[in-house]
PDB file of C-alpha atoms in Angstrom:
ATOM      1  CA  MET A  24       0.000   0.000   0.000  1.00  0.00           C
ATOM      2  CA  PHE A  25       2.758   2.450   0.950  1.00  0.00           C
ATOM      3  CA  GLN A  26       4.851   1.671  -2.117  1.00  0.00           C
ATOM      4  CA  THR A  27       1.824   1.935  -4.407  1.00  0.00           C
ATOM      5  CA  ALA A  28       1.112   5.433  -3.131  1.00  0.00           C
ATOM      6  CA  PHE A  29       4.797   6.341  -3.453  1.00  0.00           C
ATOM      7  CA  LYS A  30       4.858   5.268  -7.114  1.00  0.00           C
ATOM      8  CA  TYR A  31       1.609   7.133  -7.803  1.00  0.00           C
ATOM      9  CA  TYR A  32       2.905  10.489  -6.559  1.00  0.00           C
ATOM     10  CA  LYS A  33       6.329   9.934  -8.110  1.00  0.00           C
ATOM     11  CA  SER A  34       4.888   9.236 -11.568  1.00  0.00           C
ATOM     12  CA  ARG A  35       5.720  11.654 -14.393  1.00  0.00           C
ATOM     13  CA  ASN A  36       3.529  10.099 -17.076  1.00  0.00           C
ATOM     14  CA  PRO A  37       0.772  10.274 -16.164  1.00  0.00           C
ATOM     15  CA  PRO A  38       1.295  12.846 -13.395  1.00  0.00           C
ATOM     16  CA  PRO A  39      -0.719  12.445 -10.183  1.00  0.00           C
ATOM     17  CA  THR A  40      -3.683  14.529  -9.181  1.00  0.00           C
ATOM     18  CA  PHE A  41      -3.565  16.315  -5.838  1.00  0.00           C
ATOM     19  CA  GLU A  42      -7.215  15.818  -4.910  1.00  0.00           C
ATOM     20  CA  ASN A  43      -6.334  13.545  -1.962  1.00  0.00           C
ATOM     21  CA  VAL A  44      -3.393  15.607  -0.737  1.00  0.00           C
ATOM     22  CA  LEU A  45      -3.841  17.517   2.511  1.00  0.00           C
ATOM     23  CA  PHE A  46      -2.687  21.139   2.547  1.00  0.00           C
ATOM     24  CA  ILE A  47      -1.736  22.300   6.032  1.00  0.00           C
ATOM     25  CA  GLY A  48      -4.440  24.686   7.162  1.00  0.00           C
ATOM     26  CA  MET A  49      -7.128  23.523   4.714  1.00  0.00           C
ATOM     27  CA  ASP A  50     -10.649  22.785   5.913  1.00  0.00           C
ATOM     28  CA  ASN A  51     -10.487  19.031   6.466  1.00  0.00           C
ATOM     29  CA  PRO A  52     -11.938  16.998   9.360  1.00  0.00           C
ATOM     30  CA  ASN A  53      -8.683  15.041   9.664  1.00  0.00           C
ATOM     31  CA  LEU A  54      -6.738  18.228  10.446  1.00  0.00           C
ATOM     32  CA  GLN A  55      -7.549  19.010  14.055  1.00  0.00           C
ATOM     33  CA  PRO A  56      -6.476  22.480  15.291  1.00  0.00           C
ATOM     34  CA  VAL A  57      -4.130  22.407  18.280  1.00  0.00           C
ATOM     35  CA  GLN A  58      -4.311  25.227  20.814  1.00  0.00           C
ATOM     36  CA  LEU A  59      -0.935  26.148  22.281  1.00  0.00           C
ATOM     37  CA  ASN A  60      -0.667  26.968  25.952  1.00  0.00           C
ATOM     38  CA  CYS A  61       2.267  29.397  25.773  1.00  0.00           C
ATOM     39  CA  SER A  62       3.061  31.472  28.828  1.00  0.00           C
ATOM     40  CA  ASP A  63       6.297  32.777  27.260  1.00  0.00           C
ATOM     41  CA  GLU A  64       5.525  35.995  25.378  1.00  0.00           C
ATOM     42  CA  SER A  65       9.067  36.383  24.009  1.00  0.00           C
ATOM     43  CA  ASN A  66       9.492  36.268  20.231  1.00  0.00           C
ATOM     44  CA  PHE A  67      12.192  34.518  18.230  1.00  0.00           C
ATOM     45  CA  TRP A  68      13.582  36.570  15.349  1.00  0.00           C
ATOM     46  CA  GLY A  69      12.200  35.382  12.011  1.00  0.00           C
ATOM     47  CA  LEU A  70       9.133  33.722  13.557  1.00  0.00           C
ATOM     48  CA  ARG A  71       5.689  35.097  14.186  1.00  0.00           C
ATOM     49  CA  PRO A  72       4.577  35.025  17.844  1.00  0.00           C
ATOM     50  CA  PRO A  73       3.401  31.530  18.921  1.00  0.00           C
ATOM     51  CA  LYS A  74      -0.087  32.864  19.656  1.00  0.00           C
ATOM     52  CA  GLU A  75      -0.423  33.460  15.881  1.00  0.00           C
ATOM     53  CA  TRP A  76       0.768  30.003  14.831  1.00  0.00           C
ATOM     54  CA  LYS A  77      -1.633  27.690  13.021  1.00  0.00           C
ATOM     55  CA  VAL A  78      -0.991  24.237  14.459  1.00  0.00           C
ATOM     56  CA  TYR A  79      -2.763  20.998  13.551  1.00  0.00           C
ATOM     57  CA  GLU A  80      -2.671  17.315  14.451  1.00  0.00           C
ATOM     58  CA  LEU A  81      -3.503  14.721  11.807  1.00  0.00           C
ATOM     59  CA  SER A  82      -6.209  12.611  13.438  1.00  0.00           C
ATOM     60  CA  THR A  83      -5.417   9.571  11.292  1.00  0.00           C
ATOM     61  CA  ARG A  84      -1.772   9.693  12.511  1.00  0.00           C
ATOM     62  CA  PRO A  85      -1.892  10.471  16.246  1.00  0.00           C
ATOM     63  CA  GLY A  86       1.099  12.536  17.294  1.00  0.00           C
ATOM     64  CA  LEU A  87       1.803  14.044  13.865  1.00  0.00           C
ATOM     65  CA  ILE A  88       1.886  17.806  14.474  1.00  0.00           C
ATOM     66  CA  MET A  89       1.997  20.324  11.625  1.00  0.00           C
ATOM     67  CA  LEU A  90       2.669  24.072  11.701  1.00  0.00           C
ATOM     68  CA  ALA A  91       1.584  26.191   8.762  1.00  0.00           C
ATOM     69  CA  ASN A  92       4.588  28.431   7.986  1.00  0.00           C
ATOM     70  CA  PRO A  93       5.269  30.451  11.152  1.00  0.00           C
ATOM     71  CA  PHE A  94       8.298  32.160   9.518  1.00  0.00           C
ATOM     72  CA  SER A  95       8.608  35.676   8.189  1.00  0.00           C
ATOM     73  CA  CYS A  96      10.051  36.082   4.688  1.00  0.00           C
ATOM     74  CA  ALA A  97      13.288  37.333   6.234  1.00  0.00           C
ATOM     75  CA  GLY A  98      13.393  34.322   8.530  1.00  0.00           C
ATOM     76  CA  GLN A  99      13.032  31.942   5.607  1.00  0.00           C
ATOM     77  CA  ARG A 100      15.808  33.627   3.647  1.00  0.00           C
ATOM     78  CA  HIS A 101      18.060  33.493   6.695  1.00  0.00           C
ATOM     79  CA  TRP A 102      17.693  29.726   7.155  1.00  0.00           C
ATOM     80  CA  MET A 103      18.082  29.065   3.446  1.00  0.00           C
ATOM     81  CA  MET A 104      21.358  30.968   3.565  1.00  0.00           C
ATOM     82  CA  ARG A 105      22.566  29.063   6.630  1.00  0.00           C
ATOM     83  CA  CYS A 106      21.772  25.752   4.929  1.00  0.00           C
ATOM     84  CA  LEU A 107      23.714  26.663   1.797  1.00  0.00           C
ATOM     85  CA  VAL A 108      26.600  28.773   3.062  1.00  0.00           C
ATOM     86  CA  ASP A 109      27.378  27.347   6.512  1.00  0.00           C
ATOM     87  CA  TYR A 110      26.085  23.810   6.987  1.00  0.00           C
ATOM     88  CA  PRO A 111      27.805  22.003   4.044  1.00  0.00           C
ATOM     89  CA  THR A 112      31.219  22.960   5.454  1.00  0.00           C
ATOM     90  CA  TYR A 113      33.898  21.017   7.317  1.00  0.00           C
ATOM     91  CA  PRO A 114      33.769  19.397   9.869  1.00  0.00           C
ATOM     92  CA  ASN A 115      30.166  18.579   8.913  1.00  0.00           C
ATOM     93  CA  THR A 116      29.940  15.628   6.557  1.00  0.00           C
ATOM     94  CA  THR A 117      28.179  15.825   3.185  1.00  0.00           C
ATOM     95  CA  ASN A 118      27.654  13.335   0.380  1.00  0.00           C
ATOM     96  CA  LEU A 119      30.425  15.251  -1.426  1.00  0.00           C
ATOM     97  CA  SER A 120      32.971  15.213   1.408  1.00  0.00           C
ATOM     98  CA  ASN A 121      35.284  12.680  -0.225  1.00  0.00           C
ATOM     99  CA  LEU A 122      35.037  14.365  -3.619  1.00  0.00           C
ATOM    100  CA  ASN A 123      35.698  17.775  -2.089  1.00  0.00           C
ATOM    101  CA  GLN A 124      38.785  16.788  -0.089  1.00  0.00           C
ATOM    102  CA  THR A 125      41.049  18.778  -2.422  1.00  0.00           C
ATOM    103  CA  ASN A 126      38.793  21.834  -2.269  1.00  0.00           C
ATOM    104  CA  ARG A 127      38.642  21.661   1.522  1.00  0.00           C
ATOM    105  CA  GLU A 128      42.416  21.505   1.815  1.00  0.00           C
ATOM    106  CA  ALA A 129      42.555  24.606  -0.378  1.00  0.00           C
ATOM    107  CA  GLY A 130      40.086  26.339   1.934  1.00  0.00           C
ATOM    108  CA  ASN A 131      37.196  26.330  -0.563  1.00  0.00           C
ATOM    109  CA  SER A 132      33.689  25.439   0.610  1.00  0.00           C
ATOM    110  CA  TRP A 133      30.936  23.893  -1.522  1.00  0.00           C
ATOM    111  CA  TRP A 134      29.204  27.285  -1.651  1.00  0.00           C
ATOM    112  CA  GLU A 135      32.367  29.065  -2.757  1.00  0.00           C
ATOM    113  CA  MET A 136      32.900  26.480  -5.469  1.00  0.00           C
ATOM    114  CA  LEU A 137      29.294  26.915  -6.632  1.00  0.00           C
ATOM    115  CA  ARG A 138      29.645  30.706  -6.806  1.00  0.00           C
ATOM    116  CA  SER A 139      32.862  30.412  -8.783  1.00  0.00           C
ATOM    117  CA  ILE A 140      31.151  28.669 -11.732  1.00  0.00           C
ATOM    118  CA  PRO A 141      30.328  31.387 -14.310  1.00  0.00           C
ATOM    119  CA  ASN A 142      28.074  29.329 -16.571  1.00  0.00           C
ATOM    120  CA  ALA A 143      24.494  29.135 -15.222  1.00  0.00           C
ATOM    121  CA  THR A 144      23.841  25.657 -16.662  1.00  0.00           C
ATOM    122  CA  GLU A 145      27.050  24.241 -15.205  1.00  0.00           C
ATOM    123  CA  ARG A 146      26.373  25.968 -11.881  1.00  0.00           C
ATOM    124  CA  ARG A 147      22.941  24.373 -11.633  1.00  0.00           C
ATOM    125  CA  LYS A 148      24.400  20.976 -12.539  1.00  0.00           C
ATOM    126  CA  TYR A 149      26.997  21.335  -9.778  1.00  0.00           C
ATOM    127  CA  ALA A 150      24.347  22.509  -7.294  1.00  0.00           C
ATOM    128  CA  LYS A 151      22.313  19.327  -7.827  1.00  0.00           C
ATOM    129  CA  GLN A 152      25.222  17.197  -6.636  1.00  0.00           C
ATOM    130  CA  LEU A 153      24.810  18.281  -2.998  1.00  0.00           C
ATOM    131  CA  ARG A 154      22.165  16.032  -1.416  1.00  0.00           C
ATOM    132  CA  TRP A 155      22.779  16.033   2.339  1.00  0.00           C
ATOM    133  CA  ALA A 156      24.828  17.417   5.211  1.00  0.00           C
ATOM    134  CA  THR A 157      24.938  16.122   8.793  1.00  0.00           C
ATOM    135  CA  LEU A 158      25.177  18.334  11.876  1.00  0.00           C
ATOM    136  CA  GLY A 159      26.080  17.441  15.460  1.00  0.00           C
ATOM    137  CA  TYR A 160      26.318  13.661  15.716  1.00  0.00           C
ATOM    138  CA  GLN A 161      27.514  12.574  12.272  1.00  0.00           C
ATOM    139  CA  TYR A 162      25.399   9.814  10.766  1.00  0.00           C
ATOM    140  CA  ASP A 163      26.987   6.679   9.316  1.00  0.00           C
ATOM    141  CA  TRP A 164      24.796   6.040   6.280  1.00  0.00           C
ATOM    142  CA  THR A 165      26.334   2.640   5.597  1.00  0.00           C
ATOM    143  CA  ASN A 166      25.772   1.135   9.034  1.00  0.00           C
ATOM    144  CA  LYS A 167      22.782   3.354   9.952  1.00  0.00           C
ATOM    145  CA  VAL A 168      24.280   4.448  13.290  1.00  0.00           C
ATOM    146  CA  TYR A 169      25.670   7.515  15.046  1.00  0.00           C
ATOM    147  CA  ASP A 170      29.248   7.457  16.327  1.00  0.00           C
ATOM    148  CA  GLU A 171      30.371   9.061  19.592  1.00  0.00           C
ATOM    149  CA  ALA A 172      33.813   9.588  18.030  1.00  0.00           C
ATOM    150  CA  ARG A 173      32.223  11.668  15.256  1.00  0.00           C
ATOM    151  CA  LYS A 174      30.254  14.153  17.294  1.00  0.00           C
ATOM    152  CA  GLU A 175      30.614  17.725  16.067  1.00  0.00           C
ATOM    153  CA  ARG A 176      29.315  20.903  17.657  1.00  0.00           C
ATOM    154  CA  PHE A 177      25.619  21.378  16.893  1.00  0.00           C
ATOM    155  CA  PRO A 178      24.982  24.856  15.379  1.00  0.00           C
ATOM    156  CA  SER A 179      24.020  27.092  18.293  1.00  0.00           C
ATOM    157  CA  GLU A 180      21.507  29.259  16.407  1.00  0.00           C
ATOM    158  CA  LEU A 181      19.688  26.218  15.016  1.00  0.00           C
ATOM    159  CA  CYS A 182      19.659  24.724  18.506  1.00  0.00           C
ATOM    160  CA  VAL A 183      17.945  27.839  19.867  1.00  0.00           C
ATOM    161  CA  LEU A 184      15.356  27.839  17.047  1.00  0.00           C
ATOM    162  CA  VAL A 185      14.419  24.191  17.540  1.00  0.00           C
ATOM    163  CA  LYS A 186      14.242  24.484  21.332  1.00  0.00           C
ATOM    164  CA  TYR A 187      12.020  27.561  20.972  1.00  0.00           C
ATOM    165  CA  VAL A 188       9.590  25.675  18.705  1.00  0.00           C
ATOM    166  CA  ALA A 189       9.779  22.561  20.902  1.00  0.00           C
ATOM    167  CA  THR A 190       9.028  24.515  24.067  1.00  0.00           C
ATOM    168  CA  ALA A 191       6.066  26.276  22.433  1.00  0.00           C
ATOM    169  CA  LEU A 192       4.645  22.849  21.594  1.00  0.00           C
ATOM    170  CA  GLY A 193       5.189  21.535  25.116  1.00  0.00           C
ATOM    171  CA  TYR A 194       8.461  19.626  24.567  1.00  0.00           C
ATOM    172  CA  ASP A 195      10.656  21.778  26.769  1.00  0.00           C
ATOM    173  CA  ARG A 196      13.101  18.927  27.494  1.00  0.00           C
ATOM    174  CA  PHE A 197      13.935  18.286  23.857  1.00  0.00           C
ATOM    175  CA  SER A 198      17.680  18.444  23.182  1.00  0.00           C
ATOM    176  CA  PRO A 199      18.803  19.011  19.537  1.00  0.00           C
ATOM    177  CA  GLU A 200      21.832  16.754  19.072  1.00  0.00           C
ATOM    178  CA  ALA A 201      21.843  15.733  15.405  1.00  0.00           C
ATOM    179  CA  ALA A 202      20.389  17.006  12.161  1.00  0.00           C
ATOM    180  CA  ILE A 203      20.345  15.945   8.552  1.00  0.00           C
ATOM    181  CA  VAL A 204      19.937  18.751   6.031  1.00  0.00           C
ATOM    182  CA  ASN A 205      18.504  17.328   2.813  1.00  0.00           C
ATOM    183  CA  TYR A 206      18.866  19.154  -0.506  1.00  0.00           C
ATOM    184  CA  TYR A 207      16.233  18.114  -3.049  1.00  0.00           C
ATOM    185  CA  PRO A 208      16.407  19.213  -6.692  1.00  0.00           C
ATOM    186  CA  ILE A 209      12.980  19.326  -8.346  1.00  0.00           C
ATOM    187  CA  GLY A 210      12.099  15.782  -9.410  1.00  0.00           C
ATOM    188  CA  SER A 211      14.044  14.038  -6.645  1.00  0.00           C
ATOM    189  CA  THR A 212      12.584  11.677  -4.038  1.00  0.00           C
ATOM    190  CA  LEU A 213      13.238  10.139  -0.624  1.00  0.00           C
ATOM    191  CA  ALA A 214      12.227   6.478  -0.263  1.00  0.00           C
ATOM    192  CA  GLY A 215      10.011   5.186   2.521  1.00  0.00           C
ATOM    193  CA  HIS A 216      11.775   4.602   5.839  1.00  0.00           C
ATOM    194  CA  THR A 217      11.528   4.923   9.608  1.00  0.00           C
ATOM    195  CA  ASP A 218      13.927   6.817  11.876  1.00  0.00           C
ATOM    196  CA  HIS A 219      15.172   4.366  14.500  1.00  0.00           C
ATOM    197  CA  SER A 220      18.926   4.973  14.845  1.00  0.00           C
ATOM    198  CA  GLU A 221      18.653   7.253  17.880  1.00  0.00           C
ATOM    199  CA  ASP A 222      19.063   5.802  21.370  1.00  0.00           C
ATOM    200  CA  ASP A 223      15.996   7.845  22.315  1.00  0.00           C
ATOM    201  CA  GLN A 224      13.302   6.830  19.832  1.00  0.00           C
ATOM    202  CA  LEU A 225      10.540   8.482  21.837  1.00  0.00           C
ATOM    203  CA  ALA A 226      11.743  12.079  21.575  1.00  0.00           C
ATOM    204  CA  PRO A 227      10.012  14.058  18.784  1.00  0.00           C
ATOM    205  CA  LEU A 228      11.562  14.626  15.381  1.00  0.00           C
ATOM    206  CA  PHE A 229      11.401  18.189  13.994  1.00  0.00           C
ATOM    207  CA  SER A 230      11.321  18.782  10.235  1.00  0.00           C
ATOM    208  CA  PHE A 231      11.606  22.258   8.625  1.00  0.00           C
ATOM    209  CA  SER A 232      10.868  22.799   4.913  1.00  0.00           C
ATOM    210  CA  PHE A 233      12.168  25.645   2.737  1.00  0.00           C
ATOM    211  CA  GLY A 234      11.917  26.333  -0.978  1.00  0.00           C
ATOM    212  CA  GLN A 235       9.876  24.372  -3.488  1.00  0.00           C
ATOM    213  CA  PRO A 236       6.828  22.313  -2.415  1.00  0.00           C
ATOM    214  CA  ALA A 237       6.875  18.563  -1.837  1.00  0.00           C
ATOM    215  CA  VAL A 238       4.447  15.714  -1.227  1.00  0.00           C
ATOM    216  CA  PHE A 239       5.110  14.016   2.120  1.00  0.00           C
ATOM    217  CA  LEU A 240       3.740  10.515   2.803  1.00  0.00           C
ATOM    218  CA  ILE A 241       3.143   9.275   6.343  1.00  0.00           C
ATOM    219  CA  GLY A 242       1.913   5.732   6.885  1.00  0.00           C
ATOM    220  CA  GLY A 243       1.919   3.221   9.717  1.00  0.00           C
ATOM    221  CA  THR A 244       4.484   0.964  11.343  1.00  0.00           C
ATOM    222  CA  THR A 245       4.493  -1.383   8.328  1.00  0.00           C
ATOM    223  CA  ARG A 246       4.505  -0.789   4.582  1.00  0.00           C
ATOM    224  CA  ASP A 247       1.129  -2.528   4.321  1.00  0.00           C
ATOM    225  CA  GLU A 248      -0.832   0.503   5.560  1.00  0.00           C
ATOM    226  CA  GLN A 249      -2.250   3.123   3.200  1.00  0.00           C
ATOM    227  CA  PRO A 250      -0.391   6.420   3.874  1.00  0.00           C
ATOM    228  CA  ASP A 251      -1.713   9.961   4.077  1.00  0.00           C
ATOM    229  CA  ALA A 252      -0.328  12.499   1.598  1.00  0.00           C
ATOM    230  CA  ILE A 253       0.503  16.013   2.836  1.00  0.00           C
ATOM    231  CA  LEU A 254       1.731  18.977   0.815  1.00  0.00           C
ATOM    232  CA  LEU A 255       4.669  20.670   2.520  1.00  0.00           C
ATOM    233  CA  ARG A 256       5.391  24.232   1.441  1.00  0.00           C
ATOM    234  CA  SER A 257       8.177  26.622   2.304  1.00  0.00           C
ATOM    235  CA  GLY A 258       8.277  27.425   6.011  1.00  0.00           C
ATOM    236  CA  ASP A 259       6.021  24.546   7.086  1.00  0.00           C
ATOM    237  CA  ILE A 260       7.120  22.495  10.090  1.00  0.00           C
ATOM    238  CA  VAL A 261       6.261  18.847  10.777  1.00  0.00           C
ATOM    239  CA  VAL A 262       6.836  17.294  14.200  1.00  0.00           C
ATOM    240  CA  MET A 263       6.644  13.521  14.566  1.00  0.00           C
ATOM    241  CA  THR A 264       5.710  12.688  18.159  1.00  0.00           C
ATOM    242  CA  GLY A 265       4.162   9.739  19.959  1.00  0.00           C
ATOM    243  CA  ALA A 266       2.996   6.895  17.717  1.00  0.00           C
ATOM    244  CA  SER A 267       3.820   8.804  14.521  1.00  0.00           C
ATOM    245  CA  ARG A 268       7.528   8.822  15.475  1.00  0.00           C
ATOM    246  CA  GLN A 269       7.769   5.146  14.466  1.00  0.00           C
ATOM    247  CA  CYS A 270       5.789   5.430  11.226  1.00  0.00           C
ATOM    248  CA  TYR A 271       7.032   4.952   7.679  1.00  0.00           C
ATOM    249  CA  HIS A 272       7.374   8.216   5.799  1.00  0.00           C
ATOM    250  CA  ALA A 273       8.732   9.363   2.442  1.00  0.00           C
ATOM    251  CA  VAL A 274       8.952  12.196  -0.086  1.00  0.00           C
ATOM    252  CA  PRO A 275       7.824  10.874  -3.483  1.00  0.00           C
ATOM    253  CA  ARG A 276       7.662  14.236  -5.213  1.00  0.00           C
ATOM    254  CA  VAL A 277       9.415  17.610  -5.135  1.00  0.00           C
ATOM    255  CA  CYS A 278       7.610  19.829  -7.593  1.00  0.00           C
ATOM    256  CA  THR A 279       6.879  23.382  -8.723  1.00  0.00           C
ATOM    257  CA  ASP A 280       3.836  25.582  -8.187  1.00  0.00           C
ATOM    258  CA  ALA A 281       2.798  24.969 -11.806  1.00  0.00           C
ATOM    259  CA  GLU A 282       1.989  21.349 -10.940  1.00  0.00           C
ATOM    260  CA  LEU A 283      -0.271  22.285  -8.018  1.00  0.00           C
ATOM    261  CA  PRO A 284      -3.844  23.588  -7.789  1.00  0.00           C
ATOM    262  CA  LYS A 285      -3.953  27.365  -8.067  1.00  0.00           C
ATOM    263  CA  GLU A 286      -5.297  27.744  -4.527  1.00  0.00           C
ATOM    264  CA  CYS A 287      -1.901  26.635  -3.205  1.00  0.00           C
ATOM    265  CA  GLY A 288      -0.488  30.020  -4.166  1.00  0.00           C
ATOM    266  CA  ASN A 289       3.026  31.029  -5.134  1.00  0.00           C
ATOM    267  CA  SER A 290       5.808  29.526  -3.016  1.00  0.00           C
ATOM    268  CA  ALA A 291       8.187  32.405  -3.740  1.00  0.00           C
ATOM    269  CA  GLU A 292       5.857  34.816  -1.955  1.00  0.00           C
ATOM    270  CA  ARG A 293       6.862  33.096   1.273  1.00  0.00           C
ATOM    271  CA  TRP A 294      10.465  34.300   1.042  1.00  0.00           C
ATOM    272  CA  GLU A 295      10.698  37.097  -1.521  1.00  0.00           C
ATOM    273  CA  GLU A 296       8.596  39.849   0.043  1.00  0.00           C
ATOM    274  CA  THR A 297      10.457  42.847   1.444  1.00  0.00           C
ATOM    275  CA  ASP A 298      10.251  42.870   5.215  1.00  0.00           C
ATOM    276  CA  SER A 299      12.410  43.361   8.280  1.00  0.00           C
ATOM    277  CA  LEU A 300      15.569  41.720   6.965  1.00  0.00           C
ATOM    278  CA  GLN A 301      18.498  44.011   7.696  1.00  0.00           C
ATOM    279  CA  LYS A 302      20.788  43.451   4.773  1.00  0.00           C
ATOM    280  CA  GLN A 303      24.510  43.899   4.909  1.00  0.00           C
ATOM    281  CA  PRO A 304      26.230  45.159   1.753  1.00  0.00           C
ATOM    282  CA  ASP A 305      28.220  41.926   1.480  1.00  0.00           C
ATOM    283  CA  THR A 306      25.123  39.708   1.815  1.00  0.00           C
ATOM    284  CA  ASP A 307      22.978  41.230  -0.939  1.00  0.00           C
ATOM    285  CA  GLU A 308      24.736  39.227  -3.642  1.00  0.00           C
ATOM    286  CA  ILE A 309      24.674  36.041  -1.541  1.00  0.00           C
ATOM    287  CA  LEU A 310      20.931  36.375  -0.925  1.00  0.00           C
ATOM    288  CA  ASP A 311      20.333  36.838  -4.646  1.00  0.00           C
ATOM    289  CA  GLU A 312      22.254  33.637  -5.362  1.00  0.00           C
ATOM    290  CA  VAL A 313      20.435  31.772  -2.586  1.00  0.00           C
ATOM    291  CA  GLN A 314      17.133  32.761  -4.178  1.00  0.00           C
ATOM    292  CA  GLN A 315      18.393  31.579  -7.567  1.00  0.00           C
ATOM    293  CA  TYR A 316      19.238  28.191  -6.039  1.00  0.00           C
ATOM    294  CA  ILE A 317      15.894  27.825  -4.281  1.00  0.00           C
ATOM    295  CA  GLN A 318      13.954  28.378  -7.514  1.00  0.00           C
ATOM    296  CA  TYR A 319      14.714  24.768  -8.446  1.00  0.00           C
ATOM    297  CA  SER A 320      15.293  23.120  -5.069  1.00  0.00           C
ATOM    298  CA  ARG A 321      13.801  22.221  -1.707  1.00  0.00           C
ATOM    299  CA  ILE A 322      15.753  22.210   1.554  1.00  0.00           C
ATOM    300  CA  ASN A 323      14.684  20.177   4.561  1.00  0.00           C
ATOM    301  CA  ILE A 324      16.252  20.318   8.035  1.00  0.00           C
ATOM    302  CA  ASN A 325      15.270  17.411  10.264  1.00  0.00           C
ATOM    303  CA  VAL A 326      16.485  17.560  13.844  1.00  0.00           C
ATOM    304  CA  ARG A 327      16.719  14.671  16.315  1.00  0.00           C
ATOM    305  CA  GLN A 328      17.535  14.033  19.944  1.00  0.00           C
ATOM    306  CA  VAL A 329      19.990  11.155  19.925  1.00  0.00           C
ATOM    307  CA  LEU A 330      20.526  10.470  23.644  1.00  0.00           C
ATOM    308  CA  LYS A 331      17.985   9.613  26.294  1.00  0.00           C
ATOM    309  CA  GLU A 332      17.449  12.066  29.121  1.00  0.00           C
ATOM    310  CA  ASN A 333      20.414  11.987  31.533  1.00  0.00           C
ATOM    311  CA  GLN A 334      22.397   9.876  29.061  1.00  0.00           C
ATOM    312  CA  HIS A 335      25.779  11.448  28.264  1.00  0.00           C
ATOM    313  CA  THR A 336      27.268   9.218  25.572  1.00  0.00           C
ATOM    314  CA  LEU A 337      25.994   6.791  22.962  1.00  0.00           C
ATOM    315  CA  GLN A 338      25.538   3.182  23.891  1.00  0.00           C
ATOM    316  CA  PRO A 339      28.359   1.138  22.328  1.00  0.00           C
ATOM    317  CA  VAL A 340      27.410  -0.683  19.117  1.00  0.00           C
ATOM    318  CA  LEU A 341      27.719  -4.448  19.726  1.00  0.00           C
TER     319      LEU A 341
END
């Protein structure tokens, strides 16, 4: 059932319809509004106040919490820039780390190499090669484990953002310890899987989307269950808590606005409007290039707590 749905939304010919896809915030009985009980009136830069957030729980997947874009346009641009300029740099690991060993020794980052390519077609081709970066605990993709010996410093600003969102949702003990930043060119996919490599598999998983829209599938604890399809747009946040934390999920489609019903709106409006961003002269050009990149890509930051409460190191792998 899960794989059938995955193939349906992945299909190019014929393309899928979106009539059964949930849009966060739409009028649907399965999207139950969640009222936040926030006593903290402080605001985090780049986010609207929590009292203005639109939060929902998917009734068919208990524990799946969804926030409809709480970011300002400036906030979105800021996190896009962090994901492109800062996170794919040493000592963080990327899928290009081995290929970029020479560049790293020369002091050149992936972003610097991208900016140095004058031809737009070649630059876009190079940009598509970056698919993931790991932050904090570095993930061993071959053995599907974290390694205590490969624990890097988790980005402090991202830590503060995630803890702010977690606390607003009632998870004030959540500790951001690892993140995978996924870079999706339009047309790419992420196969169905569960996240079970963390020692603490009960702590929520936070997922932030930026850029182009994507279809997100969330099923049950086996591949035999029919999944729900959710449209994730720039700025949307998904939090997998409770029973949903152990569910199969996937991204069968990263698309453009042209493929979606008109009522979905224009994704670029979520990050291009002029607002409170205080530009620096040396960042204007970078922001322009970030916005060029995001025209054909989606970025996803998913943040995990690796250790159980009061646990200080990973359990040894036997």
